[in-house]
């Protein structure tokens, strides 16, 4: 008969276990590994009212050239020291001052930017300059050269999302600096369509159209997924990105999904409940919903929420699951 994990640890078994562990072996029946969905990471919310002054202090204390990227990492409170917001994702808030540039480099992690606050910044990705305004979503595919600049007259803040923990998991973290501080620009996308930039004006219009045509989903309201216009698939092999509209007074059902997600509030205010614990949010706040964490949304006003997660990877691996509680 196979031994289950609650098999009695008899003195004979305990002796045996000790002998086994003298070699690089372990008895599987004693496993303490969790065999259930979920992860060690916990819910957390970062108020812009708290992070913005710290970003400004960072800007006063360290130059963009010295920092390379002036980023405050959204570090999961249960994963301190890991630079992880979930076990598979990195998130950070980056600030760039007028006239600054962030030098060009490339790396194996994929990166996304979601513009939070301020006008006049751009990202250059593989020779194309992509202007960035609040609510815009910009894709930096892995191993693409990228640098940033701010041609405006005020600070610009955006949310960075990277799949760095994937590259570390696989032992495939490579990076290099471009020989020039800013890569040569072949063209400026301006407002022209590119598969790498999703302007907020178009996303918001698409959301409004969706809201006119269909009833909101009981748990997540009206949700659009960003797709690669060439393949129709996710914008990255690992990360999926979404924009969601919760109508005023929305009182959503509880839901959980295996993809831990990072949210950035674009417009409106409301509350996200983790199990039954309320976390109020305002525009520009960020929060993390851990994998398989029960959560529900309540909207005080019309809310627009950006989010990204590792759902692309989970779907292609056949892991992704969702449940309405
Ligand atoms: O802007 O290229 O938050 O390379 C982390 C790594 C931002 C970036 C981050 C990066 C960048």
mmCIF file of N, CA, C and O and ligand atoms in Angstrom, residues 69 71 90 94 105 107 113 146 148 160 162, ligand 1:
data_model
loop_
_atom_site.group_PDB
_atom_site.id
_atom_site.type_symbol
_atom_site.label_atom_id
_atom_site.label_comp_id
_atom_site.label_asym_id
_atom_site.label_seq_id
_atom_site.Cartn_x
_atom_site.Cartn_y
_atom_site.Cartn_z
ATOM 1 N N UNK A 69 18.625 53.003 -14.146
ATOM 2 C CA UNK A 69 17.160 53.108 -14.129
ATOM 3 C C UNK A 69 16.784 53.532 -12.707
ATOM 4 O O UNK A 69 17.111 52.825 -11.754
ATOM 5 N N UNK A 71 14.408 53.432 -10.244
ATOM 6 C CA UNK A 71 13.195 52.645 -10.035
ATOM 7 C C UNK A 71 13.035 52.291 -8.562
ATOM 8 O O UNK A 71 13.999 51.882 -7.909
ATOM 9 N N UNK A 90 8.396 40.932 -11.823
ATOM 10 C CA UNK A 90 9.017 42.129 -11.260
ATOM 11 C C UNK A 90 8.121 43.306 -11.597
ATOM 12 O O UNK A 90 7.588 43.386 -12.706
ATOM 13 N N UNK A 94 9.167 53.889 -12.065
ATOM 14 C CA UNK A 94 10.350 54.588 -12.572
ATOM 15 C C UNK A 94 10.022 56.066 -12.729
ATOM 16 O O UNK A 94 8.944 56.418 -13.223
ATOM 17 N N UNK A 105 20.165 49.873 -23.223
ATOM 18 C CA UNK A 105 20.648 48.517 -22.930
ATOM 19 C C UNK A 105 19.635 47.502 -23.445
ATOM 20 O O UNK A 105 18.580 47.860 -23.949
ATOM 21 N N UNK A 107 18.234 43.194 -22.555
ATOM 22 C CA UNK A 107 18.331 42.044 -21.640
ATOM 23 C C UNK A 107 17.334 40.977 -22.046
ATOM 24 O O UNK A 107 16.392 41.244 -22.818
ATOM 25 N N UNK A 113 5.821 48.880 -20.090
ATOM 26 C CA UNK A 113 5.676 50.166 -19.367
ATOM 27 C C UNK A 113 4.216 50.537 -19.398
ATOM 28 O O UNK A 113 3.559 50.422 -20.443
ATOM 29 N N UNK A 146 16.757 49.304 -25.680
ATOM 30 C CA UNK A 146 15.794 50.317 -25.242
ATOM 31 C C UNK A 146 16.436 51.341 -24.326
ATOM 32 O O UNK A 146 17.308 51.027 -23.522
ATOM 33 N N UNK A 148 15.312 55.480 -22.503
ATOM 34 C CA UNK A 148 14.188 56.383 -22.252
ATOM 35 C C UNK A 148 14.686 57.813 -22.183
ATOM 36 O O UNK A 148 15.848 58.062 -21.879
ATOM 37 N N UNK A 160 6.945 49.793 -14.493
ATOM 38 C CA UNK A 160 7.662 48.789 -15.270
ATOM 39 C C UNK A 160 7.186 47.413 -14.839
ATOM 40 O O UNK A 160 7.078 47.140 -13.633
ATOM 41 N N UNK A 162 8.299 43.391 -15.593
ATOM 42 C CA UNK A 162 9.260 42.518 -16.281
ATOM 43 C C UNK A 162 9.074 41.072 -15.816
ATOM 44 O O UNK A 162 8.661 40.825 -14.674
HETATM 45 O O1 LIG B 1 13.651 50.701 -17.939
HETATM 46 O O2 LIG B 1 14.915 49.268 -18.943
HETATM 47 O O3 LIG B 1 12.306 48.613 -13.727
HETATM 48 O O4 LIG B 1 15.906 47.331 -17.582
HETATM 49 C C1 LIG B 1 14.022 47.194 -14.481
HETATM 50 C C2 LIG B 1 14.931 46.871 -15.472
HETATM 51 C C3 LIG B 1 13.308 49.068 -15.785
HETATM 52 C C4 LIG B 1 14.267 49.626 -17.968
HETATM 53 C C5 LIG B 1 13.213 48.290 -14.662
HETATM 54 C C6 LIG B 1 15.027 47.648 -16.619
HETATM 55 C C7 LIG B 1 14.196 48.764 -16.774
#
